[in-house]
C-alpha positions in Angstrom: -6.3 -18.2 1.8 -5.3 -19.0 -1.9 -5.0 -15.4 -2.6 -2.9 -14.6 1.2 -0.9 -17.8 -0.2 -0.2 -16.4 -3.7 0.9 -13.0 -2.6 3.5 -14.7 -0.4 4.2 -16.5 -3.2 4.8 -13.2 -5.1 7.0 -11.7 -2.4 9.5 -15.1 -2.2 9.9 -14.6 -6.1 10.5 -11.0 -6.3 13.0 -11.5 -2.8 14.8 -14.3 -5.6 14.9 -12.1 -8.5 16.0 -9.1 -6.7 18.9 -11.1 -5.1 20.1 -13.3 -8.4 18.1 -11.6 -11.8 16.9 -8.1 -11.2 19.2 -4.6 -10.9 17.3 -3.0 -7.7 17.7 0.3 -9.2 16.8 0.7 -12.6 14.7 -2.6 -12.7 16.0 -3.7 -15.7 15.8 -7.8 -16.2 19.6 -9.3 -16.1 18.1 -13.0 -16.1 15.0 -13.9 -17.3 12.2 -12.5 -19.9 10.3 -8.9 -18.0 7.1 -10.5 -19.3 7.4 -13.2 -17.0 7.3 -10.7 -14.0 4.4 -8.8 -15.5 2.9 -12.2 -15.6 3.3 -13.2 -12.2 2.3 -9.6 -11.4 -1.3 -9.8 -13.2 -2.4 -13.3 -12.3 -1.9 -12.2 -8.4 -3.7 -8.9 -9.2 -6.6 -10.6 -11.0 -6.9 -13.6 -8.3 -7.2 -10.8 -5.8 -9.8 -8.8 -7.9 -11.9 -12.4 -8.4 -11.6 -13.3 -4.8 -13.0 -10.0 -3.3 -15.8 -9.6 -5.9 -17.2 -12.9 -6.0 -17.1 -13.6 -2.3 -20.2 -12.4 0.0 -18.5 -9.4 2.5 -19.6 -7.4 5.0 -18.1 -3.8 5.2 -18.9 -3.3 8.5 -16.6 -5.9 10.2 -13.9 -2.7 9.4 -15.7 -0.4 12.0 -14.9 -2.3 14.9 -11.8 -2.8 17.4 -9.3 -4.6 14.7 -5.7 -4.7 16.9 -3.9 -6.2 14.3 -5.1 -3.1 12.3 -4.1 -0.8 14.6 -1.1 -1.7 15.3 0.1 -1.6 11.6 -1.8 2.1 11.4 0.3 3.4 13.8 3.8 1.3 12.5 2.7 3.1 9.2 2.1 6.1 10.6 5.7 6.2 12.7 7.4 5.1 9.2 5.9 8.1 7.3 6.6 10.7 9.8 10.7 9.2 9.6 10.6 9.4 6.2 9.5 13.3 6.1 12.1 13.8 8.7 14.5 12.0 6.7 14.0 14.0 3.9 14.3 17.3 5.9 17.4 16.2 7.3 18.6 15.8 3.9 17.6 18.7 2.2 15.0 17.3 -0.2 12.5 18.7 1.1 13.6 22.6 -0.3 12.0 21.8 -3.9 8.9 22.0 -4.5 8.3 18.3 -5.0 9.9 17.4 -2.0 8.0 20.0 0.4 4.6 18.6 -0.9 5.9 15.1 -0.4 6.5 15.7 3.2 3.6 17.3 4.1 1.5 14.8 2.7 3.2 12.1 4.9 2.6 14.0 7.9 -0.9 14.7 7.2 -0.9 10.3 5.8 0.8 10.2 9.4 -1.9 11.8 11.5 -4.8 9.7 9.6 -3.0 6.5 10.0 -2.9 7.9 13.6 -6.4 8.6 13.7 -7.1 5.1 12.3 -4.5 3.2 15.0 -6.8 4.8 17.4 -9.9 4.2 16.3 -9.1 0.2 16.0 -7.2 -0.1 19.1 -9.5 1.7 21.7 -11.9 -1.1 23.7 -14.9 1.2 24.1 -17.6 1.3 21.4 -16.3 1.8 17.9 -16.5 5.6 17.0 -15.6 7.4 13.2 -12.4 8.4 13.0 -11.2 11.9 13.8 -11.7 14.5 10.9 -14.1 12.4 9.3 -14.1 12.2 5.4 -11.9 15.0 4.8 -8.8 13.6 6.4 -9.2 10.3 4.8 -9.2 11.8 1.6 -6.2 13.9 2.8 -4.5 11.0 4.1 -4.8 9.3 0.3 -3.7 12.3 -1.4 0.1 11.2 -0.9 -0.1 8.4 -2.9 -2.0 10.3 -5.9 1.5 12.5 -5.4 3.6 9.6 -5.3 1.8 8.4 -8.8 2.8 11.5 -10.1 5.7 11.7 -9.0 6.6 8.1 -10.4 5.5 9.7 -14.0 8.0 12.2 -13.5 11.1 11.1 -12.3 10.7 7.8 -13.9 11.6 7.3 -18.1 8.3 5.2 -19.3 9.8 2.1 -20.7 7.9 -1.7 -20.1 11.2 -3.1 -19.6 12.4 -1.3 -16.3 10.0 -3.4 -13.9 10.0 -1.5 -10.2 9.2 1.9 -11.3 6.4 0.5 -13.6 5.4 -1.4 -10.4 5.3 0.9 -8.1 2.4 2.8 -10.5 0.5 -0.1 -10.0 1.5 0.0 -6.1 0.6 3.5 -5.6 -2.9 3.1 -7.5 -3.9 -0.2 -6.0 -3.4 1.7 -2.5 -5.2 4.2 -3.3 -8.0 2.7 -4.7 -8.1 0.4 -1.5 -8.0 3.9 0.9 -11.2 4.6 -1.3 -12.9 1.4 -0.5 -11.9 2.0 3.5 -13.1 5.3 3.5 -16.4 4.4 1.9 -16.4 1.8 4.6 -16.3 3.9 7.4 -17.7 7.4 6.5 -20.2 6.2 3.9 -21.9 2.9 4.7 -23.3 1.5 1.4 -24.5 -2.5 0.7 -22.0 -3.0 -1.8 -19.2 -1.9 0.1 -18.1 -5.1 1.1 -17.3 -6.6 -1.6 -15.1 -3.5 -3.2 -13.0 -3.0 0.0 -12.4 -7.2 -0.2 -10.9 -7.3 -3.5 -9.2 -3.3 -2.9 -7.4 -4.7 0.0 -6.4 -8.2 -1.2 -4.8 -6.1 -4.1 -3.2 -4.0 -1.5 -1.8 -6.5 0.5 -0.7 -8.5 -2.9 1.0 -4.5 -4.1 1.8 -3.2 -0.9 3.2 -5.2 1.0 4.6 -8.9 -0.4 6.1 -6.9 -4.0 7.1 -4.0 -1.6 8.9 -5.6 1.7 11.6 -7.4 -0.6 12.6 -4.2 -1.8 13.2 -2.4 0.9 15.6 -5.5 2.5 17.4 -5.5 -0.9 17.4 -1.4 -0.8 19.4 -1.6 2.4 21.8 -4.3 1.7 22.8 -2.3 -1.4 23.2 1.0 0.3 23.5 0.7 3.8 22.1 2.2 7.1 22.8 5.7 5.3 21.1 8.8 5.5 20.6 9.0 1.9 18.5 5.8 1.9 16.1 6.6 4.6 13.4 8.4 2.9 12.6 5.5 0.5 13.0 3.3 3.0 10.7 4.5 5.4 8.6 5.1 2.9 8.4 1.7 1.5 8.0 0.3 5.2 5.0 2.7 5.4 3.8 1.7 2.2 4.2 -2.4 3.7 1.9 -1.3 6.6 -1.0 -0.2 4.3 -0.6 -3.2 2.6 -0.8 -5.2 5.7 -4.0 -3.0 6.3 -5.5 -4.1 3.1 -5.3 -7.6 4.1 -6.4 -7.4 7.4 -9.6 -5.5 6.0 -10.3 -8.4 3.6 -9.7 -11.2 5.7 -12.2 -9.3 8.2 -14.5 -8.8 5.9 -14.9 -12.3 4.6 -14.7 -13.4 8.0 -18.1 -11.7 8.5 -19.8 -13.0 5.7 -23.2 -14.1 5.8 
């Protein structure tokens, strides 16, 4: 609870510096020292890290019906395909980087799919569709997004968001790793990786990540233009939600 508690924490205060101290686009600091948002940034990271490896888990509470889960699988999974659509209806997608992008949210979309099914479905829990290999498919988008980010992106410590959403991108993706572990290879210490993965998810994903994509529509609109990152980020909010409802499962199992 301290940790669920502390990411909210972290969401409220990046909603308030978004609205009064932060430009949304380039992430540059108007009010306010950037350390302090690094700060805030690491302690919530670390808490989560501390939490989920010091507290006895059990990976197998994630390989049972989890509705919650599901439902956000399949939210995610609705959000990703909109934002490859999006992109298509734009024209983005005719560059190279663009067409990759899209694909790999289809294919994130079909494991998220896959997932929602899995969690949802009242008979005896089964492994996912496509086993191993579509997990690992699913996760490649974000190792794209991480490049991407590196980029598109000047490298400067003082332009917080796209520095962020590095940290975004890898803590999902190391969670994904954890969760796939969790279901395809069942190993003791499992637990306690997917526990801290997730609460760093959730922390990332989700309560940095759902302030931005309120403050990217009130700056831009319902427009077309917008809609890729949007859904994107929404998508991105749902595998955070993931994360936490993984972790909370899995300490809720303890022994």
């Amino acid at each position: 609870m301290f940790v669920f508690i502390l990411s909210a924490l972290l969401g409220v205060l990046r909603a308030a510096d978004l609205a009064f101290g932060t430009d949304a686009v380039t992430g540059l600091c108007l009010v306010g020292s950037v350390w302090w948002r690094y700060l805030a940034l690491g302690i919530v990271v670390l808490a989560a890290v501390l939490v989920g490896r010091t507290q006895p888990s059990r990976s197998e509470a994630v390989r049972s019906r989890r509705p919650l889960a599901g439902v956000l699988a399949f939210a995610g999974a609705v959000c990703f395909l909109a934002a490859a659509g999006a992109q298509i209806a734009l024209g983005a997608a005719s560059g190279l980087g663009g067409f990759v992008r899209c694909i790999l949210e289809c294919v994130c979309s079909v494991w998220l799919s896959t997932m929602g099914r899995c969690w949802l479905s009242p008979d005896a829990w089964k492994k996912p569709f496509g086993g191993l290999y579509l997990a690992v498919a699913g996760s490649l988008l974000f190792y794209w997004n991480v490049l991407m980010r590196f980029m598109e992106n000047s490298s400067s410590w003082h332009r917080v968001q796209p520095t962020a959403a590095v940290w975004q991108m890898l803590a999902v993706l190391v969670f994904l790793a954890a969760l796939a572990r969790a279901l395809h290879i069942p190993q003791p210490d499992n637990g306690r990786t997917l526990c801290a993965a997730g609460l760093a998810a959730f922390a990332l994903g989700l309560c940095w990540q759902l302030p931005q994509c309120f403050a990217l529509l009130a700056g831009n609109g319902m427009g077309l233009a917008v809609m890729p990152d949007f859904f994107a980020g929404l998508g991105l909010c749902c595998v955070g939600g993931i994360g936490g409802v993984c972790a909370a499962a899995c300490l809720n199992r303890q022994s």
